[in-house]
Coordinates of C-alpha atoms in Angstrom, one line a residue:
X19 CA -19.5 -11.7 10.7
X20 CA -17.1 -10.3 13.3
X21 CA -13.6 -9.7 12.2
X22 CA -10.3 -8.0 13.0
X23 CA -8.0 -5.8 11.1
X24 CA -4.7 -5.5 12.9
X25 CA -2.4 -4.0 10.3
X26 CA 1.3 -3.7 10.8
X27 CA 2.4 -1.7 7.7
X28 CA 5.5 -3.1 6.0
X29 CA 7.3 -4.2 2.9
X30 CA 9.1 -7.4 1.9
X31 CA 11.7 -8.7 4.2
X32 CA 15.0 -10.6 3.8
X33 CA 18.3 -10.7 5.6
X34 CA 21.7 -9.5 4.4
X35 CA 24.0 -6.6 5.3
X36 CA 22.8 -3.1 4.4
X37 CA 23.9 0.1 6.2
X38 CA 21.5 3.1 6.1
X39 CA 22.9 6.5 6.7
X40 CA 21.1 9.8 7.1
X41 CA 20.2 12.9 9.0
X42 CA 16.9 14.0 10.6
X43 CA 16.1 17.7 10.7
X44 CA 13.2 20.0 11.5
X45 CA 11.5 20.9 8.2
X46 CA 10.9 24.5 9.2
X47 CA 14.2 25.4 10.9
X48 CA 16.5 22.8 9.3
X49 CA 17.9 22.2 12.8
X50 CA 19.0 18.6 13.6
X51 CA 16.6 16.5 15.7
X52 CA 18.3 14.5 18.5
X53 CA 16.9 11.2 19.7
X54 CA 14.6 10.6 16.8
X55 CA 13.6 6.9 16.5
X56 CA 14.8 5.2 13.3
X57 CA 13.7 1.6 12.9
X58 CA 12.7 -1.2 10.6
X59 CA 9.0 -1.7 11.0
X60 CA 7.9 -4.9 12.9
X61 CA 11.5 -5.9 13.8
X62 CA 14.0 -5.4 16.6
X63 CA 16.2 -3.4 14.2
X64 CA 16.5 0.2 15.2
X65 CA 18.6 3.1 16.4
X66 CA 18.3 6.8 17.4
X67 CA 19.8 10.0 16.0
X68 CA 22.7 11.7 17.8
X69 CA 23.0 15.3 18.9
X70 CA 23.7 16.3 15.2
X71 CA 20.6 14.4 14.0
X72 CA 22.8 11.7 12.4
X73 CA 22.2 8.0 12.4
X74 CA 23.5 4.8 11.0
X75 CA 21.4 1.6 10.9
X76 CA 22.3 -1.9 9.8
X77 CA 19.1 -2.9 8.2
X78 CA 20.3 -6.4 7.6
X79 CA 18.8 -6.4 4.2
X80 CA 15.2 -5.8 5.4
X81 CA 13.5 -4.7 2.3
X82 CA 10.6 -3.0 4.0
X83 CA 9.7 0.3 5.7
X84 CA 12.1 2.5 7.6
X85 CA 10.1 4.6 10.1
X86 CA 11.4 8.0 11.3
X87 CA 9.6 9.3 14.4
X88 CA 10.0 11.7 17.2
X89 CA 7.6 13.3 19.6
X90 CA 5.9 16.5 18.3
X91 CA 6.5 15.6 14.6
X92 CA 4.7 13.7 11.9
X93 CA 6.4 10.4 11.3
X94 CA 7.7 9.4 7.9
X95 CA 8.1 6.0 6.2
X96 CA 10.6 5.1 3.5
X97 CA 11.7 1.9 1.8
X98 CA 15.2 0.7 2.6
X99 CA 15.8 1.1 -1.2
X100 CA 15.5 4.8 -0.8
X101 CA 18.8 4.9 1.1
X102 CA 21.1 4.2 -1.7
X103 CA 23.1 7.3 -0.6
X104 CA 23.2 9.5 2.5
X105 CA 19.6 10.8 3.0
X106 CA 18.4 14.0 4.8
X107 CA 14.9 13.6 6.2
X108 CA 12.8 16.6 7.1
X109 CA 10.0 16.1 9.6
X110 CA 7.1 18.4 9.8
X111 CA 5.9 19.5 13.3
X112 CA 2.5 18.2 14.3
X113 CA -0.2 20.8 13.9
X114 CA -1.3 20.2 17.5
X115 CA -0.8 17.8 20.3
X116 CA -3.8 15.6 21.1
X117 CA -5.7 16.6 24.1
X118 CA -8.2 14.6 26.2
X119 CA -11.5 14.5 24.3
X120 CA -14.5 15.1 26.6
X121 CA -17.8 13.6 25.5
X122 CA -20.9 15.0 27.1
X123 CA -23.1 12.5 28.9
X124 CA -20.5 9.8 28.3
X125 CA -21.9 6.3 28.6
X126 CA -18.7 4.8 29.9
X127 CA -15.9 5.8 32.2
X128 CA -12.2 6.0 31.1
X129 CA -11.5 2.9 33.1
X130 CA -14.1 1.0 31.2
X131 CA -12.9 2.3 27.9
X132 CA -9.3 1.4 28.7
X133 CA -10.2 -2.1 29.8
X134 CA -12.0 -2.8 26.5
X135 CA -9.2 -1.2 24.4
X136 CA -6.7 -3.5 26.1
X137 CA -8.8 -6.5 25.4
X138 CA -8.6 -5.8 21.6
X139 CA -5.0 -4.4 21.6
X140 CA -3.1 -6.7 24.0
X141 CA -5.4 -9.7 23.7
X142 CA -6.6 -12.3 26.3
X143 CA -4.1 -15.1 25.8
X144 CA -1.4 -15.9 28.5
X145 CA 0.9 -13.4 26.7
X146 CA -1.9 -10.8 26.6
X147 CA -2.8 -11.1 30.3
X148 CA 0.8 -10.6 31.4
X149 CA 1.5 -7.7 29.0
X150 CA 1.0 -4.1 30.3
X151 CA 0.8 -0.7 28.6
X152 CA 3.4 1.4 30.4
X153 CA 2.1 4.8 29.3
X154 CA -1.7 4.4 29.7
X155 CA -2.0 8.2 30.4
X156 CA -1.0 9.0 26.9
X157 CA -4.0 7.2 25.4
X158 CA -6.9 9.4 24.4
X159 CA -10.1 7.3 24.6
X160 CA -13.6 8.2 23.7
X161 CA -16.9 6.6 22.6
X162 CA -18.9 7.8 19.6
X163 CA -22.5 7.0 20.5
X164 CA -23.8 7.6 17.0
X165 CA -21.4 5.1 15.4
X166 CA -21.2 2.8 18.4
X167 CA -17.5 3.1 18.2
X168 CA -14.6 3.1 20.6
X169 CA -11.7 5.3 19.3
X170 CA -8.2 5.5 20.7
X171 CA -5.5 8.0 19.7
X172 CA -2.1 8.6 21.2
X173 CA 0.4 11.5 20.6
X174 CA 3.2 9.1 21.6
X175 CA 4.0 5.5 20.7
X176 CA 2.2 3.0 23.0
X177 CA 4.8 1.3 25.1
X178 CA 4.0 -2.3 25.8
X179 CA 6.0 -4.4 28.2
X180 CA 5.6 -8.0 27.1
X181 CA 6.6 -9.8 30.3
X182 CA 6.0 -13.3 28.9
X183 CA 8.1 -13.0 25.7
X184 CA 10.7 -10.5 27.0
X185 CA 10.1 -7.7 24.6
X186 CA 9.4 -4.0 25.0
X187 CA 7.2 -3.0 22.0
X188 CA 6.6 0.5 20.7
X189 CA 3.4 0.7 18.7
X190 CA 3.1 3.9 16.7
X191 CA -0.6 4.2 16.4
X192 CA -2.2 5.5 13.3
X193 CA -5.8 4.5 13.8
X194 CA -7.8 2.4 16.3
X195 CA -11.5 2.0 15.9
X196 CA -13.7 -0.7 17.4
X197 CA -17.3 -0.8 16.5
X198 CA -20.1 -2.6 18.3
X199 CA -23.5 -4.0 17.3
X200 CA -25.3 -1.8 19.9
X201 CA -24.4 0.9 22.4
X202 CA -22.0 -1.1 24.5
X203 CA -18.3 -1.8 24.8
X204 CA -18.8 -5.4 25.7
X205 CA -16.2 -7.4 23.6
X206 CA -18.8 -10.1 23.1
X207 CA -20.8 -7.6 21.1
X208 CA -18.1 -6.2 18.9
X209 CA -18.7 -6.0 15.1
X210 CA -15.3 -4.9 13.8
X211 CA -11.9 -4.0 15.2
X212 CA -9.4 -1.9 13.1
X213 CA -6.0 -1.1 14.4
X214 CA -3.3 0.4 12.2
X215 CA 0.3 1.2 13.2
X216 CA 4.0 0.7 13.0
X217 CA 5.8 -1.6 15.5
X218 CA 9.4 -1.6 16.9
X219 CA 10.7 -4.4 19.2
X220 CA 13.4 -4.3 21.9
X221 CA 14.7 -7.6 23.1
X222 CA 14.9 -7.6 26.9
X223 CA 16.6 -11.0 27.3
X224 CA 19.9 -10.8 29.1
X225 CA 21.1 -14.2 27.8
X226 CA 20.5 -16.2 24.6
X227 CA 18.4 -18.9 26.3
X228 CA 16.1 -16.5 28.2
X229 CA 12.4 -16.5 26.9
X230 CA 13.3 -19.1 24.2
X231 CA 10.6 -21.6 25.4
X232 CA 7.9 -18.9 25.6
X233 CA 8.8 -17.4 22.2
X234 CA 8.9 -20.8 20.5
X235 CA 5.6 -21.8 22.0
X236 CA 4.0 -18.5 20.8
X237 CA 5.4 -19.1 17.3
X238 CA 4.1 -22.7 17.2
X239 CA 0.5 -21.6 17.9
X240 CA 0.6 -18.5 15.6
X241 CA -0.4 -18.3 12.0
X242 CA 3.2 -18.8 11.0
X243 CA 3.3 -22.6 11.0
X244 CA 0.2 -22.6 8.8
X245 CA 1.8 -20.3 6.3
X246 CA 5.0 -22.4 6.2
X247 CA 3.0 -25.6 5.6
X248 CA 1.0 -23.7 3.0
X249 CA 4.2 -22.6 1.2
X250 CA 5.6 -26.1 1.2
X251 CA 2.2 -27.5 0.1
X252 CA 2.2 -30.1 3.0
X253 CA -0.8 -28.8 5.0
X254 CA -2.2 -32.3 5.6
X255 CA 1.2 -33.6 6.8
X256 CA 1.2 -30.8 9.3
X257 CA -2.3 -31.5 10.6
X258 CA -4.1 -28.6 8.9
X259 CA -7.5 -28.8 7.2
X260 CA -7.8 -26.1 4.5
X261 CA -11.2 -25.8 3.1
X262 CA -14.0 -23.7 1.5
X263 CA -17.7 -24.3 1.9
X264 CA -16.9 -27.3 4.1
X265 CA -14.9 -29.0 1.3
X266 CA -11.2 -29.7 1.5
X267 CA -9.4 -27.9 -1.3
X268 CA -6.1 -28.1 -3.1
X269 CA -3.8 -25.1 -2.6
X270 CA -2.8 -25.0 -6.3
X271 CA -6.5 -24.7 -7.4
X272 CA -6.7 -21.3 -5.7
X273 CA -3.1 -19.9 -5.5
X274 CA 0.2 -19.8 -7.4
X275 CA 3.5 -19.5 -5.5
X276 CA 6.6 -17.7 -6.7
X277 CA 9.9 -17.2 -4.9
X278 CA 11.0 -13.6 -4.9
X279 CA 14.5 -13.2 -3.5
X280 CA 14.1 -14.6 0.0
X281 CA 10.3 -14.1 0.1
X282 CA 7.4 -15.8 -1.5
X283 CA 4.8 -14.1 -3.6
X284 CA 1.4 -15.8 -3.2
X285 CA -1.1 -14.9 -6.0
X286 CA -4.8 -15.6 -5.7
X287 CA -5.9 -17.2 -9.0
X288 CA -9.5 -18.3 -8.0
X289 CA -11.7 -16.6 -5.5
X290 CA -13.7 -18.8 -3.1
X291 CA -17.4 -18.2 -3.9
X292 CA -20.2 -18.8 -1.5
X293 CA -22.0 -22.1 -2.1
X294 CA -24.9 -21.8 -4.5
X295 CA -23.6 -18.4 -5.9
X296 CA -21.9 -17.8 -9.2
X297 CA -21.5 -14.0 -8.5
X298 CA -17.9 -13.5 -7.4
X299 CA -19.1 -10.7 -5.1
X300 CA -20.3 -13.3 -2.7
X301 CA -16.8 -14.2 -1.5
X302 CA -16.3 -16.9 1.0
X303 CA -13.3 -17.0 3.4
X304 CA -10.7 -19.8 3.4
X305 CA -11.1 -21.9 6.5
X306 CA -8.2 -23.3 8.5
X307 CA -8.5 -25.9 11.3
X308 CA -5.7 -27.6 13.1
X309 CA -6.6 -31.3 13.4
X310 CA -5.0 -31.7 16.9
X311 CA -6.2 -28.3 18.2
X312 CA -9.7 -28.1 16.8
X313 CA -10.5 -25.1 18.9
X314 CA -8.1 -23.2 16.7
X315 CA -10.5 -22.6 13.8
X316 CA -9.7 -19.6 11.7
X317 CA -11.0 -17.7 8.7
X318 CA -8.8 -16.0 6.0
X319 CA -10.4 -13.3 3.8
X320 CA -8.1 -12.4 0.9
X321 CA -8.4 -8.7 0.2
X322 CA -5.5 -8.4 -2.3
X323 CA -4.7 -10.8 -5.0
X324 CA -1.0 -10.8 -3.9
X325 CA 0.2 -11.9 -0.5
X326 CA 3.9 -11.8 0.4
X327 CA 5.3 -14.2 3.0
X328 CA 8.8 -14.4 4.3
X329 CA 10.8 -17.6 4.9
X330 CA 9.7 -17.6 8.6
X331 CA 6.0 -17.6 7.8
X332 CA 5.4 -13.9 8.5
X333 CA 2.9 -12.2 6.2
X334 CA 4.8 -9.1 5.0
X335 CA 1.8 -7.2 3.7
X336 CA -0.9 -8.0 6.3
X337 CA -3.3 -5.5 4.8
X338 CA -3.8 -8.1 2.0
X339 CA -5.8 -10.4 4.4
X340 CA -8.2 -10.3 7.2
X341 CA -8.3 -13.0 9.8
X342 CA -11.4 -14.3 11.7
X343 CA -11.7 -16.8 14.5
X344 CA -8.6 -18.0 16.3
X345 CA -6.0 -16.1 14.2
X346 CA -7.8 -12.9 14.9
X347 CA -7.7 -13.5 18.6
X348 CA -3.9 -13.2 18.5
X349 CA -3.1 -9.5 19.3
X350 CA 0.0 -7.4 19.8
X351 CA 1.1 -9.4 22.9
X352 CA 1.3 -12.5 20.7
X353 CA 3.4 -10.8 18.0
X354 CA 7.0 -11.7 17.4
X355 CA 9.4 -9.5 15.5
X356 CA 9.7 -10.4 11.8
X357 CA 13.4 -11.1 12.3
X358 CA 12.6 -13.9 14.8
X359 CA 13.3 -17.5 13.8
X360 CA 13.3 -20.7 15.8

């Protein structure tokens, strides 16, 4: 089975005022670091340090990760709850800056590798086709022949200009590995795609109504409406089939739902087992099909017994699930910030 892991690492999210204050310094010299990025992961909430390394950030109650990053240093992640008082953050210099990796007798050119990486990173939807990576030269791309794996690294955040949705996205890449069934980089022959990182959004709209139609349309065909219907237990009324082994199931036979502050804790209470097997190691995915858009067939593999979902239908701990099918085809160009709402 082909599947995609596109992890945006974060913690539970809700909205209310919260001012984070701190200072970012070099761990070795204790000198302040100017223009370090300070942002709430997967949102448009962020700022930079001043010439004294100081920052103030209105986190708007986002109970998730605060990312501190600047070029040449290892990034750090904190929970907003760590900022109960003024916090001094020491960043360690990177051991070395990534250099271009040269593979002898390379099977593929850089142009070919970049094209395939963008297929999996940006996607091929309307949003994906119009999005561009502004700093392609920062990407270090190489192909491991033994593992049949395309690997991407970057010393700087990947800058994505999403023309269709009106966002500039900074993706702080931790890991990107795409494996194939044979020695190829043809997307049709991929086996697994794993992309880890932190994401910061900048809204490029100059007026409130700009990009609204495109953003709402993107939201409507994302996984968010499914999760909202799932939370309200009205999947059928919202034209979703939810099934295992070809049989429609009741949500409450497999999950319990608990409201935690402004977020929902979804607990898996029964694993979907492959038909004809009693061994729980033979786990089946949950299947989702939209009745009116039957080409949108998705698989959901639950990796963690607890899934957290916010009130807008965003999965807060995406590492708890793996999507297959349609949901897995939605890449970074189809992402909306977690503080987005219709």
